[in-house]
XYZ file of C-alpha atoms in Angstrom:
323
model
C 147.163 156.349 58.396
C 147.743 155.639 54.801
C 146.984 158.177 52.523
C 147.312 159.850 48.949
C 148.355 163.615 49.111
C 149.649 166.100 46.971
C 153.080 167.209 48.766
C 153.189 170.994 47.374
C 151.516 172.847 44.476
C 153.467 171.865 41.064
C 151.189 173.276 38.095
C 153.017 171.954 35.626
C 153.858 168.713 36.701
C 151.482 167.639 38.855
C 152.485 164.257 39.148
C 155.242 164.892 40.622
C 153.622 166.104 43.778
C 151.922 163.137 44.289
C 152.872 161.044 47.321
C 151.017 157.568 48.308
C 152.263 157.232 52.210
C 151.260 158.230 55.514
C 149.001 161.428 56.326
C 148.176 161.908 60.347
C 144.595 160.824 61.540
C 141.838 163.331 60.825
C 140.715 165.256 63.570
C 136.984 165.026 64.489
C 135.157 168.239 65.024
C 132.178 168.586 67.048
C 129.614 167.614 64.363
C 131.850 165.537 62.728
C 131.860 161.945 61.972
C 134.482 159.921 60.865
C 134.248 157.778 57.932
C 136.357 154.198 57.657
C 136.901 155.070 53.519
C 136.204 152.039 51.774
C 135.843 153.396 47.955
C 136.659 156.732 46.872
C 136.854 157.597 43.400
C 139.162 160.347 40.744
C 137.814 163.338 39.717
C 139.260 165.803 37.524
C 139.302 167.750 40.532
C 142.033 166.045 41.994
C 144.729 167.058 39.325
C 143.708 170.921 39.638
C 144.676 170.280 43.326
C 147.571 168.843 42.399
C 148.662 172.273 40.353
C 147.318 174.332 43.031
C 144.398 175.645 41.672
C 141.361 176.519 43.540
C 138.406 178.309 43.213
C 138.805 180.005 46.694
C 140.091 183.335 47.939
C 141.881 181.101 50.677
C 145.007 178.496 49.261
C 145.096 174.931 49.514
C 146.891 173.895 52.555
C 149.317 171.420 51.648
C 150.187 168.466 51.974
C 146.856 167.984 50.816
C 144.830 164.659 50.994
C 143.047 163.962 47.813
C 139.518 163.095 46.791
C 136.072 164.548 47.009
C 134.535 161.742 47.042
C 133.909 158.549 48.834
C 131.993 155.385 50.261
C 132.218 154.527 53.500
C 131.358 153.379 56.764
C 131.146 155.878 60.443
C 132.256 154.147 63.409
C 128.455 152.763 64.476
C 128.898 150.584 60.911
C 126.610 152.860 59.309
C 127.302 152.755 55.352
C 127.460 155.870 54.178
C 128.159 158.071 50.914
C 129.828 161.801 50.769
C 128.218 164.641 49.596
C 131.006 166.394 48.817
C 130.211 170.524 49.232
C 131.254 172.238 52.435
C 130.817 175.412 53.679
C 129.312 178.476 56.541
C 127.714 176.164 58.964
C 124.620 179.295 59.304
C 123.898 179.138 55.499
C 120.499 178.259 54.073
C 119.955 177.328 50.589
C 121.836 176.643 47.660
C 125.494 175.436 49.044
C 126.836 176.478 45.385
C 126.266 180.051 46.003
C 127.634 180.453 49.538
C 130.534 182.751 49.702
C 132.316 180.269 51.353
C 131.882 176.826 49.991
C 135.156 174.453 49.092
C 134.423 170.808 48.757
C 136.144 167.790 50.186
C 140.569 168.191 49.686
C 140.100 171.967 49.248
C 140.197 173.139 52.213
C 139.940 169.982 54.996
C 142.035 166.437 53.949
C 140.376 164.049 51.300
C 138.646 160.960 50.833
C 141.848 159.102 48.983
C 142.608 157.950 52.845
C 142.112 155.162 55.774
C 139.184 157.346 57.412
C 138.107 161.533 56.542
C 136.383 163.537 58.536
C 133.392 165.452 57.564
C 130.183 167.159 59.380
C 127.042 165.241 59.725
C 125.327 166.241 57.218
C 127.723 165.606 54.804
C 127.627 161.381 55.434
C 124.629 159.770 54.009
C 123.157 157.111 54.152
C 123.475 154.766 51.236
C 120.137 154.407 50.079
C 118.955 150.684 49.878
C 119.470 149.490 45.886
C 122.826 151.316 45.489
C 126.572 149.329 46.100
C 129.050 151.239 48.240
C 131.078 150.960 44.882
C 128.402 152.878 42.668
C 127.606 155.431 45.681
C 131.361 156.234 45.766
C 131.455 157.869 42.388
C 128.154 160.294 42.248
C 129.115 163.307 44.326
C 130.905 164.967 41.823
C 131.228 164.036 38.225
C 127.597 162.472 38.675
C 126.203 165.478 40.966
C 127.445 168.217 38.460
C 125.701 166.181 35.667
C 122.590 165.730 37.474
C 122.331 169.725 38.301
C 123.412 170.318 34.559
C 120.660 168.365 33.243
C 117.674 169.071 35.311
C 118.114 172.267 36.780
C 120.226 174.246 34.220
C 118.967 172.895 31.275
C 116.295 173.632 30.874
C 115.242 169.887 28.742
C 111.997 168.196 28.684
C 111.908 164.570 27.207
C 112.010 164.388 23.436
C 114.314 167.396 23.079
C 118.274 166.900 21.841
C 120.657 167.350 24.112
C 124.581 167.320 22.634
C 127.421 165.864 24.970
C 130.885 167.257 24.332
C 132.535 164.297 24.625
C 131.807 160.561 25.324
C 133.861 158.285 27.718
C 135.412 159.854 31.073
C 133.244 160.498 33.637
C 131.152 163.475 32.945
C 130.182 162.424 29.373
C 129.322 159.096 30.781
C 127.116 160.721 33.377
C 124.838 162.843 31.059
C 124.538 160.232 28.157
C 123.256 157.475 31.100
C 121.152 160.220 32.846
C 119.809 162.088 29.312
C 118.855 158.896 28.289
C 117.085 157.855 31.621
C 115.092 160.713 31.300
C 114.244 160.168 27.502
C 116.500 162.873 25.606
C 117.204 162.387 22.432
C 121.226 162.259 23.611
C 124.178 163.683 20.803
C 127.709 162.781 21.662
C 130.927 164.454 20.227
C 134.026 162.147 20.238
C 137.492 162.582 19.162
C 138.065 158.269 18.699
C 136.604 155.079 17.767
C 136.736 153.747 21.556
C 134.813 156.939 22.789
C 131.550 156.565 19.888
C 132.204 152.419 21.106
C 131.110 153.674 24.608
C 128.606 156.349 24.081
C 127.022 153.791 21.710
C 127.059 151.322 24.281
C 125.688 153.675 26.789
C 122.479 154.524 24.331
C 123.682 157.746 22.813
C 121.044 158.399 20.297
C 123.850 159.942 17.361
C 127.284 160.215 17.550
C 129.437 162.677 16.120
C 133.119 163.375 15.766
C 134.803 166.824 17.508
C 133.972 169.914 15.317
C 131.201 168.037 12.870
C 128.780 169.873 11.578
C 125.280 168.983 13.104
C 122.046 168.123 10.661
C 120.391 170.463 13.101
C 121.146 172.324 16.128
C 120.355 170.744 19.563
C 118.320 172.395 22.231
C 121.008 172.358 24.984
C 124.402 171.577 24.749
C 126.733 170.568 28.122
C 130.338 171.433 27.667
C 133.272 170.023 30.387
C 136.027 170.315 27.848
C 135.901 173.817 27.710
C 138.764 175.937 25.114
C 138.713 173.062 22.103
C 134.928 172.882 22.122
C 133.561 176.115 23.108
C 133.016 177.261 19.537
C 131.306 173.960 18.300
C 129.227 174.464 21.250
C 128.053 177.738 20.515
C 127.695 176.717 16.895
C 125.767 173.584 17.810
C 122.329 175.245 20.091
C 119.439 176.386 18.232
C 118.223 179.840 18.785
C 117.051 180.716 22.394
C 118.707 177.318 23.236
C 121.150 176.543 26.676
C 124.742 175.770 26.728
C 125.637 174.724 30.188
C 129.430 175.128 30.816
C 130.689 172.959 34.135
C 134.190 172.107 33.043
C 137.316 173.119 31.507
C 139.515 169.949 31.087
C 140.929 171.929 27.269
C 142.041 175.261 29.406
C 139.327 178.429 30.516
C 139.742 180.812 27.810
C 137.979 180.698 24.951
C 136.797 183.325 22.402
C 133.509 183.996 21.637
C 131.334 185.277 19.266
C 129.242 187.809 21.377
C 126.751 188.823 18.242
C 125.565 185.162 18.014
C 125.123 184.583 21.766
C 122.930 188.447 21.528
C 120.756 187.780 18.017
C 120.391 184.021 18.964
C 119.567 184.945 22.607
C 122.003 181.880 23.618
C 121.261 180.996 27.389
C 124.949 180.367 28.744
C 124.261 178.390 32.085
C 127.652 177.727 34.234
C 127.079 174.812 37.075
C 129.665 173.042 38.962
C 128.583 170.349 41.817
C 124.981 170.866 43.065
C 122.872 171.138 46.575
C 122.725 168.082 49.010
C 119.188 167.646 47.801
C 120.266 167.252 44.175
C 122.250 165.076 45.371
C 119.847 162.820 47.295
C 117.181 163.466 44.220
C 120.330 161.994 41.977
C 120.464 158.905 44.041
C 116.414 158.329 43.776
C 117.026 159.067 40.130
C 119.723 156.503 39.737
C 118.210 153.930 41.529
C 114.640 153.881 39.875
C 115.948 154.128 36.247
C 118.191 150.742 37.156
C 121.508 153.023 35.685
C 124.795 151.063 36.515
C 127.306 154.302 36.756
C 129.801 153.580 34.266
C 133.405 152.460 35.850
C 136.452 152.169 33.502
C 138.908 150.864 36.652
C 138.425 149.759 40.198
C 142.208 149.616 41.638
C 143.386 149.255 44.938
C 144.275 153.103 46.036
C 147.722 152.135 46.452
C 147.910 152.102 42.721
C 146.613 155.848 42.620
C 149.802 157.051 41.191
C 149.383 155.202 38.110
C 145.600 156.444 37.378
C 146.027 159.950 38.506
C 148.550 159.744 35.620
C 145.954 158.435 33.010
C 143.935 161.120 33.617
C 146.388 163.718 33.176
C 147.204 162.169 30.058
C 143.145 162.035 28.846
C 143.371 158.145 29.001
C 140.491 157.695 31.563
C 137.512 156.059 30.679
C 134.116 156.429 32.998
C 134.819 156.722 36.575
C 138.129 155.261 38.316
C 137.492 153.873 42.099
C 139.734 153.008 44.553
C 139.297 150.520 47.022
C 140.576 149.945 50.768
């Protein structure tokens, strides 16, 4: 079938591992389904594959197909969206915090495909008032935003949240979901085109990388990670939250450990969320009317070219792929 794989680990040049060609069939478990992939969309995600990097004891067995997530249809003609988070098939609870979680391209092939193959309870339905094309892009950028917001935060309407950054996916995410849920919604941008979109999006103020605040926000979310991490401790008032859930800047960062102590600085890290975040995410979307924001929708034959505009920080919103 055709499919989009990484060929080998290549840190440093992960492009050059990418391959758009053929990838065998996925094999159907029992408890599987099989999903005819009609959208999947890029995640920052798929270039960490793409240099090999995982956050499990166990490495990625390449050639690896990418993409965590996807919209779709199972063999009955079912419509169907992927939640993305895998793991012990005995586990109760938060799927986060098993041991042994991976999500979709860590461990088993990806969405960026003909068909994938996932358990049942990983294909849901697509809930009546959301496309196939909008579905595709919410289990991770949009899940991880949605767990950031209402279950690490720690935000009740009225109260200023501060983005760290303003027009790929993430930002897009929490300025369309802080505003849904009335936050008063601060955005940090490094360009004219990103304050252009978190404007558009309703972002109450809009700030430039490193400004100084007029006041310090009750929670900040940071995805950038090394070049903001200072600004974002800087930036929450005392007792406030600073959820960390990406590192697209690099992981280390220092810190000043006196503020974070005298300032009694909740740091809150979050990555993905639990399948029902995820189906509380969709409700969410839905009633608020919230159009996910979409820079490109290319045929995934042209994934070459995208994956490449996100390495380079040129993506905008989400990027989906159609079959």
């Amino acid at each position: 079938m055709f499919a989009v794989y990484g060929k080998e680990p290549n840190f440093n040049d992960p492009l050059a591992s990418v391959v758009v060609g053929e990838q065998p069939d996925p094999v159907v478990k029992e408890g599987w389904v099989r999903v005819k992939v009609t959208h999947a969309s890029l995640n920052r995600h798929d270039v960490f594959t793409l240099r090999g990097m995982t956050s499990q004891e166990e490495p990625i067995p390449f050639p690896m197909i990418l993409g965590n997530d996807a919209a779709g249809v199972l063999d009955d003609g079912t419509p169907v969206v992927l939640y993305p988070v895998m793991g012990t098939d005995d586990w109760k609870g938060d799927e986060t915090i098993d041991p042994h979680w991976h999500v979709i391209s860590e461990l088993v092939p990806g969405t960026m495909a003909d068909y994938v193959a996932v358990p049942k309870r990983n294909a849901l339905p697509i809930p009546e008032g959301l496309s196939p094309l909008n579905a595709s892009l919410l289990g991770t950028a949009w899940l991880t935003a949605y767990r950031s917001l209402f279950t690490k935060s720690r935000l009740m309407p009225g109260q200023t949240l501060l983005v760290q950054g303003a027009s790929g996916g993430m930002a897009t995410a929490l300025i369309q979901m802080g505003r849904a849920a009335g936050f008063d919604v601060w955005v940090t941008t490094r360009n004219d085109e990103g304050a252009a979109i978190a404007e558009r999006l309703g972002a109450n103020k809009i700030f430039r990388h490193g400004d100084a605040l007029p006041r310090r926000a009750d929670a900040v979310v940071d995805n950038i990670g090394t070049a903001s991490w200072e600004h974002s401790l800087n930036s929450v008032k005392r007792g406030g939250v600073v959820v960390i859930n990406g590192i697209t800047t690099g992981h280390l960062a220092e810190t000043n450990l006196v503020r974070i102590f005298v300032e009694q600085i909740d740091i809150r890290g979050t990555i993905m969320g639990t399948l029902e975040e995820m189906k509380a995410m969709m409700q969410f979307v839905i009633a608020n009317n919230i159009t996910p924001e979409v820079g490109a929708v290319v045929p995934m034959t042209e994934a070459r070219e995208a994956i490449r505009n996100m390495i380079a920080g040129r993506t905008r919103g989400k990027t989906v792929f159609t079959r």
